[in-house]
Amino acid sequence: MLVESDMDSSVTKPESFWDILQEMESAWTTTVLLVPCVVVLTAGFFYIYGMVVSLLSKTSVRNKVVVLTDALSGLGKECASVFHKGGARLILCGKNCEKLEELADDLANASDPTVTFPIKLVLLDFGEIESLPEAIEEILECYGYLDILILNSSMKVKGPAQSLSLEMDKLLMDNNYFGPVTLAKGVLPSMISRRTGHLLLVNSIQGKLAVPFRTTYSASKHAVQAFFDCLRAEVEEYGISVSTINHTFISGSAADAAPSKSLWSLLYTKKPLGVSPDEAATEIVKTLNNKRKEVVIAPSLPKVAIYARSFFPNVFFAVMAAGVKNAAASEKTQ
């Protein structure tokens, strides 16, 4: 009887150096081919995302009358460009007539006149409350109605409470509260009669968080936030949407770029230059499309602080007080 040995089948030969080299070369080739594919796919994703945002802007504002209360700011110019290209009937507002005309010319030159509408211009200064009735009348006369009102005007003041005059407090409240409220009240009857419309308030996160050395500013932002939160429920039965977008701050000025050494600066800075105008404009387009009631554009820490203010107020107040002490100590060492 012959018994065949199966030793050869159970013993594997060690791989030679050349076999290992060939495997490494194959893996390297695969990696080299894979990296460009990943780059192309990533670029394709961002391209598709840009196309979707562009499509959203067109579907949300095409043929609609859109009012921008501060078209001359960085965010205002970005929104004006997006909405104009999207086919909106734009009414651009601002404090300077010459700059508004210059902006309108730039937008007209950069767009196709066959798919866009002529831009209307209205002088608007929330710091001059007595001039608002005339401005409101002029806005309504442009097309006889409006569909979307974007309240993006704002005035900032920073300093210890005792150093701010009452006149400055009143001016800040006019710009950040009484002005937007007066304009909203002025256009509401038109929206109610048509049973449609969208009011969008671009507000600071300090409408939800009170930060030291911004007493009047935070007060004005809290006030306007509360007004539109109340208004939302009042006008819902008329088919009118009210949205608020709270951001850390919109970048674009040298003052915004200056780094802050205070402890609480972490609560409202998203990155060295804050939220860019194009990021904020993209969020506005999305909000107009999905009609979200409230949006917060901020990193995790400020969002946590909002909840901490509600559920752990003593902890929040202690952090704010520590920030003041830290700022004072930093100034002494300089």
PDB file of C-alpha atoms in Angstrom, residues 35-327:
ATOM      1  CA  VAL A  35      -5.662  59.858  -4.401  1.00  0.00           C
ATOM      2  CA  PRO A  36      -6.628  61.641  -7.648  1.00  0.00           C
ATOM      3  CA  CYS A  37      -9.984  59.854  -7.559  1.00  0.00           C
ATOM      4  CA  VAL A  38     -10.610  61.141  -4.021  1.00  0.00           C
ATOM      5  CA  VAL A  39      -9.609  64.667  -5.061  1.00  0.00           C
ATOM      6  CA  VAL A  40     -11.914  64.553  -8.079  1.00  0.00           C
ATOM      7  CA  LEU A  41     -14.811  63.193  -6.002  1.00  0.00           C
ATOM      8  CA  THR A  42     -14.296  65.879  -3.337  1.00  0.00           C
ATOM      9  CA  ALA A  43     -14.185  68.622  -5.961  1.00  0.00           C
ATOM     10  CA  GLY A  44     -17.296  67.151  -7.544  1.00  0.00           C
ATOM     11  CA  PHE A  45     -19.090  67.187  -4.205  1.00  0.00           C
ATOM     12  CA  PHE A  46     -18.345  70.877  -3.644  1.00  0.00           C
ATOM     13  CA  TYR A  47     -19.351  71.675  -7.215  1.00  0.00           C
ATOM     14  CA  ILE A  48     -22.686  69.902  -6.762  1.00  0.00           C
ATOM     15  CA  TYR A  49     -23.149  71.646  -3.413  1.00  0.00           C
ATOM     16  CA  GLY A  50     -22.578  75.014  -5.098  1.00  0.00           C
ATOM     17  CA  MET A  51     -25.084  74.123  -7.806  1.00  0.00           C
ATOM     18  CA  VAL A  52     -27.658  73.127  -5.179  1.00  0.00           C
ATOM     19  CA  VAL A  53     -27.173  76.412  -3.292  1.00  0.00           C
ATOM     20  CA  SER A  54     -27.527  78.322  -6.566  1.00  0.00           C
ATOM     21  CA  LEU A  55     -30.691  76.386  -7.380  1.00  0.00           C
ATOM     22  CA  LEU A  56     -32.098  77.083  -3.923  1.00  0.00           C
ATOM     23  CA  SER A  57     -31.446  80.795  -4.348  1.00  0.00           C
ATOM     24  CA  LYS A  58     -33.327  80.782  -7.627  1.00  0.00           C
ATOM     25  CA  THR A  59     -36.312  78.820  -6.352  1.00  0.00           C
ATOM     26  CA  SER A  60     -36.597  80.804  -3.120  1.00  0.00           C
ATOM     27  CA  VAL A  61     -36.376  84.342  -4.568  1.00  0.00           C
ATOM     28  CA  ARG A  62     -37.171  84.157  -8.303  1.00  0.00           C
ATOM     29  CA  ASN A  63     -39.757  86.800  -9.250  1.00  0.00           C
ATOM     30  CA  LYS A  64     -40.159  87.742  -5.586  1.00  0.00           C
ATOM     31  CA  VAL A  65     -39.816  91.240  -4.193  1.00  0.00           C
ATOM     32  CA  VAL A  66     -36.905  91.198  -1.737  1.00  0.00           C
ATOM     33  CA  VAL A  67     -35.903  94.104   0.511  1.00  0.00           C
ATOM     34  CA  LEU A  68     -32.401  94.340   2.012  1.00  0.00           C
ATOM     35  CA  THR A  69     -32.220  96.949   4.769  1.00  0.00           C
ATOM     36  CA  ASP A  70     -28.414  97.309   4.588  1.00  0.00           C
ATOM     37  CA  ALA A  71     -27.219  96.473   1.087  1.00  0.00           C
ATOM     38  CA  LEU A  72     -23.906  98.290   1.601  1.00  0.00           C
ATOM     39  CA  SER A  73     -22.514  95.958   4.278  1.00  0.00           C
ATOM     40  CA  GLY A  74     -20.422  92.926   3.382  1.00  0.00           C
ATOM     41  CA  LEU A  75     -23.355  90.611   3.980  1.00  0.00           C
ATOM     42  CA  GLY A  76     -25.737  92.948   2.154  1.00  0.00           C
ATOM     43  CA  LYS A  77     -23.581  93.027  -0.976  1.00  0.00           C
ATOM     44  CA  GLU A  78     -23.229  89.239  -0.960  1.00  0.00           C
ATOM     45  CA  CYS A  79     -26.979  88.733  -0.585  1.00  0.00           C
ATOM     46  CA  ALA A  80     -27.695  91.346  -3.252  1.00  0.00           C
ATOM     47  CA  SER A  81     -25.443  89.512  -5.704  1.00  0.00           C
ATOM     48  CA  VAL A  82     -26.966  86.091  -4.961  1.00  0.00           C
ATOM     49  CA  PHE A  83     -30.563  87.320  -5.097  1.00  0.00           C
ATOM     50  CA  HIS A  84     -30.094  89.466  -8.194  1.00  0.00           C
ATOM     51  CA  LYS A  85     -28.617  86.540 -10.123  1.00  0.00           C
ATOM     52  CA  GLY A  86     -31.433  84.385  -8.746  1.00  0.00           C
ATOM     53  CA  GLY A  87     -34.033  86.562 -10.447  1.00  0.00           C
ATOM     54  CA  ALA A  88     -35.354  88.514  -7.469  1.00  0.00           C
ATOM     55  CA  ARG A  89     -37.006  91.937  -7.750  1.00  0.00           C
ATOM     56  CA  LEU A  90     -34.509  93.663  -5.484  1.00  0.00           C
ATOM     57  CA  ILE A  91     -35.086  96.758  -3.381  1.00  0.00           C
ATOM     58  CA  LEU A  92     -31.731  97.768  -1.944  1.00  0.00           C
ATOM     59  CA  CYS A  93     -31.661 100.081   1.066  1.00  0.00           C
ATOM     60  CA  GLY A  94     -28.813 101.982   2.658  1.00  0.00           C
ATOM     61  CA  LYS A  95     -27.654 105.303   4.064  1.00  0.00           C
ATOM     62  CA  ASN A  96     -25.589 106.471   1.081  1.00  0.00           C
ATOM     63  CA  CYS A  97     -27.271 107.138  -2.252  1.00  0.00           C
ATOM     64  CA  GLU A  98     -24.060 107.255  -4.306  1.00  0.00           C
ATOM     65  CA  LYS A  99     -22.815 103.929  -2.944  1.00  0.00           C
ATOM     66  CA  LEU A 100     -26.205 102.322  -3.579  1.00  0.00           C
ATOM     67  CA  GLU A 101     -26.111 103.486  -7.191  1.00  0.00           C
ATOM     68  CA  GLU A 102     -22.573 102.186  -7.566  1.00  0.00           C
ATOM     69  CA  LEU A 103     -23.606  98.806  -6.163  1.00  0.00           C
ATOM     70  CA  ALA A 104     -26.617  98.641  -8.478  1.00  0.00           C
ATOM     71  CA  ASP A 105     -24.403  99.387 -11.482  1.00  0.00           C
ATOM     72  CA  ASP A 106     -21.924  96.679 -10.476  1.00  0.00           C
ATOM     73  CA  LEU A 107     -24.719  94.115 -10.109  1.00  0.00           C
ATOM     74  CA  ALA A 108     -26.267  95.084 -13.440  1.00  0.00           C
ATOM     75  CA  ASN A 109     -22.925  94.828 -15.263  1.00  0.00           C
ATOM     76  CA  ALA A 110     -22.228  91.409 -13.780  1.00  0.00           C
ATOM     77  CA  SER A 111     -25.584  89.856 -14.691  1.00  0.00           C
ATOM     78  CA  ASP A 112     -27.691  88.937 -17.710  1.00  0.00           C
ATOM     79  CA  PRO A 113     -30.386  91.631 -18.166  1.00  0.00           C
ATOM     80  CA  THR A 114     -32.672  89.108 -19.887  1.00  0.00           C
ATOM     81  CA  VAL A 115     -33.077  87.049 -16.710  1.00  0.00           C
ATOM     82  CA  THR A 116     -32.813  89.767 -14.046  1.00  0.00           C
ATOM     83  CA  PHE A 117     -34.939  92.726 -12.973  1.00  0.00           C
ATOM     84  CA  PRO A 118     -33.935  96.394 -12.620  1.00  0.00           C
ATOM     85  CA  ILE A 119     -32.842  97.200  -9.078  1.00  0.00           C
ATOM     86  CA  LYS A 120     -34.796  99.685  -6.976  1.00  0.00           C
ATOM     87  CA  LEU A 121     -32.971 101.903  -4.473  1.00  0.00           C
ATOM     88  CA  VAL A 122     -34.326 103.438  -1.267  1.00  0.00           C
ATOM     89  CA  LEU A 123     -32.480 105.581   1.265  1.00  0.00           C
ATOM     90  CA  LEU A 124     -32.976 104.085   4.713  1.00  0.00           C
ATOM     91  CA  ASP A 125     -31.414 105.086   8.024  1.00  0.00           C
ATOM     92  CA  PHE A 126     -32.710 103.430  11.172  1.00  0.00           C
ATOM     93  CA  GLY A 127     -30.893 106.097  13.186  1.00  0.00           C
ATOM     94  CA  GLU A 128     -33.430 108.648  11.920  1.00  0.00           C
ATOM     95  CA  ILE A 129     -36.743 107.213  13.088  1.00  0.00           C
ATOM     96  CA  GLU A 130     -38.746 110.214  11.896  1.00  0.00           C
ATOM     97  CA  SER A 131     -37.749 109.466   8.278  1.00  0.00           C
ATOM     98  CA  LEU A 132     -38.972 105.852   8.322  1.00  0.00           C
ATOM     99  CA  PRO A 133     -42.649 106.434   7.371  1.00  0.00           C
ATOM    100  CA  GLU A 134     -41.521 108.071   4.120  1.00  0.00           C
ATOM    101  CA  ALA A 135     -39.022 105.241   3.457  1.00  0.00           C
ATOM    102  CA  ILE A 136     -41.692 102.596   4.106  1.00  0.00           C
ATOM    103  CA  GLU A 137     -44.059 104.317   1.691  1.00  0.00           C
ATOM    104  CA  GLU A 138     -41.320 104.439  -0.947  1.00  0.00           C
ATOM    105  CA  ILE A 139     -40.530 100.730  -0.487  1.00  0.00           C
ATOM    106  CA  LEU A 140     -44.162  99.740  -0.942  1.00  0.00           C
ATOM    107  CA  GLU A 141     -44.512 101.991  -3.993  1.00  0.00           C
ATOM    108  CA  CYS A 142     -41.685 100.175  -5.811  1.00  0.00           C
ATOM    109  CA  TYR A 143     -43.855  97.147  -6.650  1.00  0.00           C
ATOM    110  CA  GLY A 144     -46.970  97.704  -4.579  1.00  0.00           C
ATOM    111  CA  TYR A 145     -46.036  94.860  -2.218  1.00  0.00           C
ATOM    112  CA  LEU A 146     -43.076  92.814  -0.985  1.00  0.00           C
ATOM    113  CA  ASP A 147     -42.499  89.115  -0.376  1.00  0.00           C
ATOM    114  CA  ILE A 148     -39.300  89.021   1.679  1.00  0.00           C
ATOM    115  CA  LEU A 149     -37.888  91.532   4.146  1.00  0.00           C
ATOM    116  CA  ILE A 150     -34.309  90.866   5.286  1.00  0.00           C
ATOM    117  CA  LEU A 151     -33.395  92.964   8.304  1.00  0.00           C
ATOM    118  CA  ASN A 152     -29.588  92.863   8.327  1.00  0.00           C
ATOM    119  CA  SER A 153     -28.791  96.370   9.614  1.00  0.00           C
ATOM    120  CA  SER A 154     -26.876  96.675  12.875  1.00  0.00           C
ATOM    121  CA  MET A 155     -24.865  99.078  14.978  1.00  0.00           C
ATOM    122  CA  LYS A 156     -22.178  98.010  17.447  1.00  0.00           C
ATOM    123  CA  VAL A 157     -20.869  99.725  20.553  1.00  0.00           C
ATOM    124  CA  LYS A 158     -18.407  98.315  23.070  1.00  0.00           C
ATOM    125  CA  GLY A 159     -17.423  99.759  26.445  1.00  0.00           C
ATOM    126  CA  PRO A 160     -18.169  99.818  30.193  1.00  0.00           C
ATOM    127  CA  ALA A 161     -21.789 100.675  30.937  1.00  0.00           C
ATOM    128  CA  GLN A 162     -20.909 103.839  32.888  1.00  0.00           C
ATOM    129  CA  SER A 163     -18.910 105.218  29.951  1.00  0.00           C
ATOM    130  CA  LEU A 164     -21.800 105.120  27.467  1.00  0.00           C
ATOM    131  CA  SER A 165     -24.015 108.199  27.283  1.00  0.00           C
ATOM    132  CA  LEU A 166     -27.791 108.042  27.238  1.00  0.00           C
ATOM    133  CA  GLU A 167     -27.704 109.551  23.744  1.00  0.00           C
ATOM    134  CA  MET A 168     -25.563 106.648  22.558  1.00  0.00           C
ATOM    135  CA  ASP A 169     -27.936 104.184  24.205  1.00  0.00           C
ATOM    136  CA  LYS A 170     -30.895 105.746  22.372  1.00  0.00           C
ATOM    137  CA  LEU A 171     -29.046 105.756  19.041  1.00  0.00           C
ATOM    138  CA  LEU A 172     -28.171 102.087  19.454  1.00  0.00           C
ATOM    139  CA  MET A 173     -31.760 101.171  20.324  1.00  0.00           C
ATOM    140  CA  ASP A 174     -33.026 103.144  17.299  1.00  0.00           C
ATOM    141  CA  ASN A 175     -30.695 101.273  14.939  1.00  0.00           C
ATOM    142  CA  ASN A 176     -31.022  97.798  16.409  1.00  0.00           C
ATOM    143  CA  TYR A 177     -34.580  97.748  17.764  1.00  0.00           C
ATOM    144  CA  PHE A 178     -36.949 100.633  16.966  1.00  0.00           C
ATOM    145  CA  GLY A 179     -35.825 100.870  13.341  1.00  0.00           C
ATOM    146  CA  PRO A 180     -36.325  97.212  12.376  1.00  0.00           C
ATOM    147  CA  VAL A 181     -39.549  97.034  14.377  1.00  0.00           C
ATOM    148  CA  THR A 182     -40.963 100.173  12.732  1.00  0.00           C
ATOM    149  CA  LEU A 183     -40.169  98.857   9.253  1.00  0.00           C
ATOM    150  CA  ALA A 184     -41.662  95.428  10.016  1.00  0.00           C
ATOM    151  CA  LYS A 185     -44.858  97.017  11.312  1.00  0.00           C
ATOM    152  CA  GLY A 186     -45.036  99.242   8.245  1.00  0.00           C
ATOM    153  CA  VAL A 187     -44.957  96.362   5.733  1.00  0.00           C
ATOM    154  CA  LEU A 188     -47.034  93.861   7.734  1.00  0.00           C
ATOM    155  CA  PRO A 189     -50.457  95.150   6.585  1.00  0.00           C
ATOM    156  CA  SER A 190     -49.440  94.493   2.953  1.00  0.00           C
ATOM    157  CA  MET A 191     -48.267  90.969   3.797  1.00  0.00           C
ATOM    158  CA  ILE A 192     -51.365  90.232   5.856  1.00  0.00           C
ATOM    159  CA  SER A 193     -53.674  91.360   3.054  1.00  0.00           C
ATOM    160  CA  ARG A 194     -51.894  89.023   0.626  1.00  0.00           C
ATOM    161  CA  ARG A 195     -51.598  86.279   3.288  1.00  0.00           C
ATOM    162  CA  THR A 196     -47.983  85.626   2.411  1.00  0.00           C
ATOM    163  CA  GLY A 197     -44.543  86.978   3.233  1.00  0.00           C
ATOM    164  CA  HIS A 198     -41.289  86.225   5.026  1.00  0.00           C
ATOM    165  CA  LEU A 199     -39.569  88.397   7.636  1.00  0.00           C
ATOM    166  CA  LEU A 200     -35.957  87.391   8.277  1.00  0.00           C
ATOM    167  CA  LEU A 201     -33.968  89.002  11.079  1.00  0.00           C
ATOM    168  CA  VAL A 202     -30.183  88.706  10.964  1.00  0.00           C
ATOM    169  CA  ASN A 203     -29.308  89.059  14.628  1.00  0.00           C
ATOM    170  CA  SER A 204     -26.264  88.615  16.838  1.00  0.00           C
ATOM    171  CA  ILE A 205     -25.851  85.661  19.159  1.00  0.00           C
ATOM    172  CA  GLN A 206     -25.857  88.353  21.837  1.00  0.00           C
ATOM    173  CA  GLY A 207     -29.596  88.386  21.392  1.00  0.00           C
ATOM    174  CA  LYS A 208     -29.380  85.179  23.415  1.00  0.00           C
ATOM    175  CA  LEU A 209     -26.209  85.728  25.454  1.00  0.00           C
ATOM    176  CA  ALA A 210     -25.270  88.868  27.384  1.00  0.00           C
ATOM    177  CA  VAL A 211     -21.536  89.510  27.125  1.00  0.00           C
ATOM    178  CA  PRO A 212     -19.696  92.017  29.390  1.00  0.00           C
ATOM    179  CA  PHE A 213     -18.878  95.485  28.039  1.00  0.00           C
ATOM    180  CA  ARG A 214     -21.702  95.256  25.518  1.00  0.00           C
ATOM    181  CA  THR A 215     -24.592  96.229  27.790  1.00  0.00           C
ATOM    182  CA  THR A 216     -26.665  98.397  25.449  1.00  0.00           C
ATOM    183  CA  TYR A 217     -25.753  96.355  22.375  1.00  0.00           C
ATOM    184  CA  SER A 218     -26.860  93.111  24.032  1.00  0.00           C
ATOM    185  CA  ALA A 219     -29.993  94.820  25.348  1.00  0.00           C
ATOM    186  CA  SER A 220     -30.959  95.981  21.848  1.00  0.00           C
ATOM    187  CA  LYS A 221     -30.320  92.520  20.406  1.00  0.00           C
ATOM    188  CA  HIS A 222     -32.343  90.832  23.153  1.00  0.00           C
ATOM    189  CA  ALA A 223     -35.200  93.282  22.556  1.00  0.00           C
ATOM    190  CA  VAL A 224     -35.396  92.757  18.783  1.00  0.00           C
ATOM    191  CA  GLN A 225     -35.063  88.983  19.213  1.00  0.00           C
ATOM    192  CA  ALA A 226     -38.008  88.956  21.630  1.00  0.00           C
ATOM    193  CA  PHE A 227     -40.127  91.119  19.317  1.00  0.00           C
ATOM    194  CA  PHE A 228     -39.768  88.786  16.341  1.00  0.00           C
ATOM    195  CA  ASP A 229     -40.190  85.686  18.515  1.00  0.00           C
ATOM    196  CA  CYS A 230     -43.541  87.094  19.635  1.00  0.00           C
ATOM    197  CA  LEU A 231     -44.453  88.251  16.149  1.00  0.00           C
ATOM    198  CA  ARG A 232     -43.855  84.783  14.711  1.00  0.00           C
ATOM    199  CA  ALA A 233     -46.833  83.327  16.551  1.00  0.00           C
ATOM    200  CA  GLU A 234     -49.051  86.338  15.833  1.00  0.00           C
ATOM    201  CA  VAL A 235     -48.713  86.244  12.039  1.00  0.00           C
ATOM    202  CA  GLU A 236     -48.531  82.512  11.417  1.00  0.00           C
ATOM    203  CA  GLU A 237     -52.274  82.337  10.755  1.00  0.00           C
ATOM    204  CA  TYR A 238     -51.785  84.757   7.841  1.00  0.00           C
ATOM    205  CA  GLY A 239     -49.231  82.521   6.133  1.00  0.00           C
ATOM    206  CA  ILE A 240     -46.341  84.830   7.079  1.00  0.00           C
ATOM    207  CA  SER A 241     -43.030  83.258   8.128  1.00  0.00           C
ATOM    208  CA  VAL A 242     -40.674  84.832  10.662  1.00  0.00           C
ATOM    209  CA  SER A 243     -37.080  83.605  10.889  1.00  0.00           C
ATOM    210  CA  THR A 244     -34.145  84.705  13.028  1.00  0.00           C
ATOM    211  CA  ILE A 245     -30.502  83.940  12.296  1.00  0.00           C
ATOM    212  CA  ASN A 246     -28.092  84.472  15.190  1.00  0.00           C
ATOM    213  CA  HIS A 247     -24.410  84.624  14.309  1.00  0.00           C
ATOM    214  CA  THR A 248     -21.195  85.251  16.241  1.00  0.00           C
ATOM    215  CA  PHE A 249     -20.258  88.196  14.018  1.00  0.00           C
ATOM    216  CA  ILE A 250     -19.899  88.881  10.301  1.00  0.00           C
ATOM    217  CA  SER A 251     -16.282  89.347   9.265  1.00  0.00           C
ATOM    218  CA  GLY A 252     -15.074  92.026   6.915  1.00  0.00           C
ATOM    219  CA  SER A 253     -13.521  94.872   8.914  1.00  0.00           C
ATOM    220  CA  ALA A 254     -10.151  95.398  10.512  1.00  0.00           C
ATOM    221  CA  ALA A 255     -11.787  95.703  13.913  1.00  0.00           C
ATOM    222  CA  ASP A 256     -13.328  92.265  13.518  1.00  0.00           C
ATOM    223  CA  ALA A 257      -9.966  90.785  12.627  1.00  0.00           C
ATOM    224  CA  ALA A 258      -8.297  92.037  15.792  1.00  0.00           C
ATOM    225  CA  PRO A 259      -7.772  89.123  18.193  1.00  0.00           C
ATOM    226  CA  SER A 260      -9.329  89.282  21.648  1.00  0.00           C
ATOM    227  CA  LYS A 261      -7.528  88.023  24.727  1.00  0.00           C
ATOM    228  CA  SER A 262     -10.560  87.996  27.007  1.00  0.00           C
ATOM    229  CA  LEU A 263     -11.885  84.753  28.424  1.00  0.00           C
ATOM    230  CA  TRP A 264     -15.402  85.218  27.059  1.00  0.00           C
ATOM    231  CA  SER A 265     -14.117  85.894  23.531  1.00  0.00           C
ATOM    232  CA  LEU A 266     -14.269  82.116  23.058  1.00  0.00           C
ATOM    233  CA  LEU A 267     -18.043  82.348  23.382  1.00  0.00           C
ATOM    234  CA  TYR A 268     -18.627  84.358  20.252  1.00  0.00           C
ATOM    235  CA  THR A 269     -15.663  83.802  17.928  1.00  0.00           C
ATOM    236  CA  LYS A 270     -16.081  81.036  15.387  1.00  0.00           C
ATOM    237  CA  LYS A 271     -12.679  81.506  13.790  1.00  0.00           C
ATOM    238  CA  PRO A 272     -10.192  84.417  13.521  1.00  0.00           C
ATOM    239  CA  LEU A 273     -12.419  86.300  11.057  1.00  0.00           C
ATOM    240  CA  GLY A 274     -15.824  85.228  12.345  1.00  0.00           C
ATOM    241  CA  VAL A 275     -18.562  84.177   9.923  1.00  0.00           C
ATOM    242  CA  SER A 276     -17.818  85.229   6.345  1.00  0.00           C
ATOM    243  CA  PRO A 277     -20.474  87.087   4.315  1.00  0.00           C
ATOM    244  CA  ASP A 278     -20.804  84.207   1.844  1.00  0.00           C
ATOM    245  CA  GLU A 279     -21.369  81.714   4.669  1.00  0.00           C
ATOM    246  CA  ALA A 280     -24.063  83.917   6.179  1.00  0.00           C
ATOM    247  CA  ALA A 281     -25.647  84.531   2.756  1.00  0.00           C
ATOM    248  CA  THR A 282     -25.757  80.778   2.110  1.00  0.00           C
ATOM    249  CA  GLU A 283     -27.529  80.280   5.443  1.00  0.00           C
ATOM    250  CA  ILE A 284     -30.029  83.022   4.575  1.00  0.00           C
ATOM    251  CA  VAL A 285     -30.813  81.343   1.248  1.00  0.00           C
ATOM    252  CA  LYS A 286     -31.343  77.998   2.988  1.00  0.00           C
ATOM    253  CA  THR A 287     -33.567  79.595   5.625  1.00  0.00           C
ATOM    254  CA  LEU A 288     -35.719  81.343   3.025  1.00  0.00           C
ATOM    255  CA  ASN A 289     -36.135  78.022   1.264  1.00  0.00           C
ATOM    256  CA  ASN A 290     -36.904  75.757   4.251  1.00  0.00           C
ATOM    257  CA  LYS A 291     -38.538  78.508   6.369  1.00  0.00           C
ATOM    258  CA  ARG A 292     -36.748  77.500   9.550  1.00  0.00           C
ATOM    259  CA  LYS A 293     -37.865  79.603  12.484  1.00  0.00           C
ATOM    260  CA  GLU A 294     -34.505  79.927  14.198  1.00  0.00           C
ATOM    261  CA  VAL A 295     -30.898  79.355  13.120  1.00  0.00           C
ATOM    262  CA  VAL A 296     -27.726  79.763  15.175  1.00  0.00           C
ATOM    263  CA  ILE A 297     -24.462  80.087  13.225  1.00  0.00           C
ATOM    264  CA  ALA A 298     -21.849  79.367  15.861  1.00  0.00           C
ATOM    265  CA  PRO A 299     -19.388  76.694  16.983  1.00  0.00           C
ATOM    266  CA  SER A 300     -20.210  74.274  19.775  1.00  0.00           C
ATOM    267  CA  LEU A 301     -19.031  76.379  22.716  1.00  0.00           C
ATOM    268  CA  PRO A 302     -21.407  79.341  22.225  1.00  0.00           C
ATOM    269  CA  LYS A 303     -24.288  76.925  21.693  1.00  0.00           C
ATOM    270  CA  VAL A 304     -23.415  75.182  24.950  1.00  0.00           C
ATOM    271  CA  ALA A 305     -23.257  78.591  26.638  1.00  0.00           C
ATOM    272  CA  ILE A 306     -26.822  79.327  25.509  1.00  0.00           C
ATOM    273  CA  TYR A 307     -28.053  76.201  27.269  1.00  0.00           C
ATOM    274  CA  ALA A 308     -25.810  76.853  30.279  1.00  0.00           C
ATOM    275  CA  ARG A 309     -27.382  80.305  30.646  1.00  0.00           C
ATOM    276  CA  SER A 310     -30.810  78.647  30.905  1.00  0.00           C
ATOM    277  CA  PHE A 311     -30.054  75.554  32.987  1.00  0.00           C
ATOM    278  CA  PHE A 312     -26.914  76.538  34.948  1.00  0.00           C
ATOM    279  CA  PRO A 313     -27.137  80.329  35.273  1.00  0.00           C
ATOM    280  CA  ASN A 314     -24.765  80.592  38.255  1.00  0.00           C
ATOM    281  CA  VAL A 315     -22.037  78.766  36.351  1.00  0.00           C
ATOM    282  CA  PHE A 316     -22.553  81.032  33.349  1.00  0.00           C
ATOM    283  CA  PHE A 317     -22.408  84.192  35.490  1.00  0.00           C
ATOM    284  CA  ALA A 318     -19.211  82.949  37.170  1.00  0.00           C
ATOM    285  CA  VAL A 319     -17.555  82.430  33.787  1.00  0.00           C
ATOM    286  CA  MET A 320     -18.549  85.937  32.660  1.00  0.00           C
ATOM    287  CA  ALA A 321     -17.184  87.482  35.882  1.00  0.00           C
ATOM    288  CA  ALA A 322     -13.952  85.534  35.520  1.00  0.00           C
ATOM    289  CA  GLY A 323     -13.637  86.897  31.995  1.00  0.00           C
ATOM    290  CA  VAL A 324     -13.823  90.474  33.270  1.00  0.00           C
ATOM    291  CA  LYS A 325     -11.122  89.798  35.862  1.00  0.00           C
ATOM    292  CA  ASN A 326      -8.961  88.103  33.256  1.00  0.00           C
ATOM    293  CA  ALA A 327      -9.302  91.072  30.902  1.00  0.00           C
TER     294      ALA A 327
END
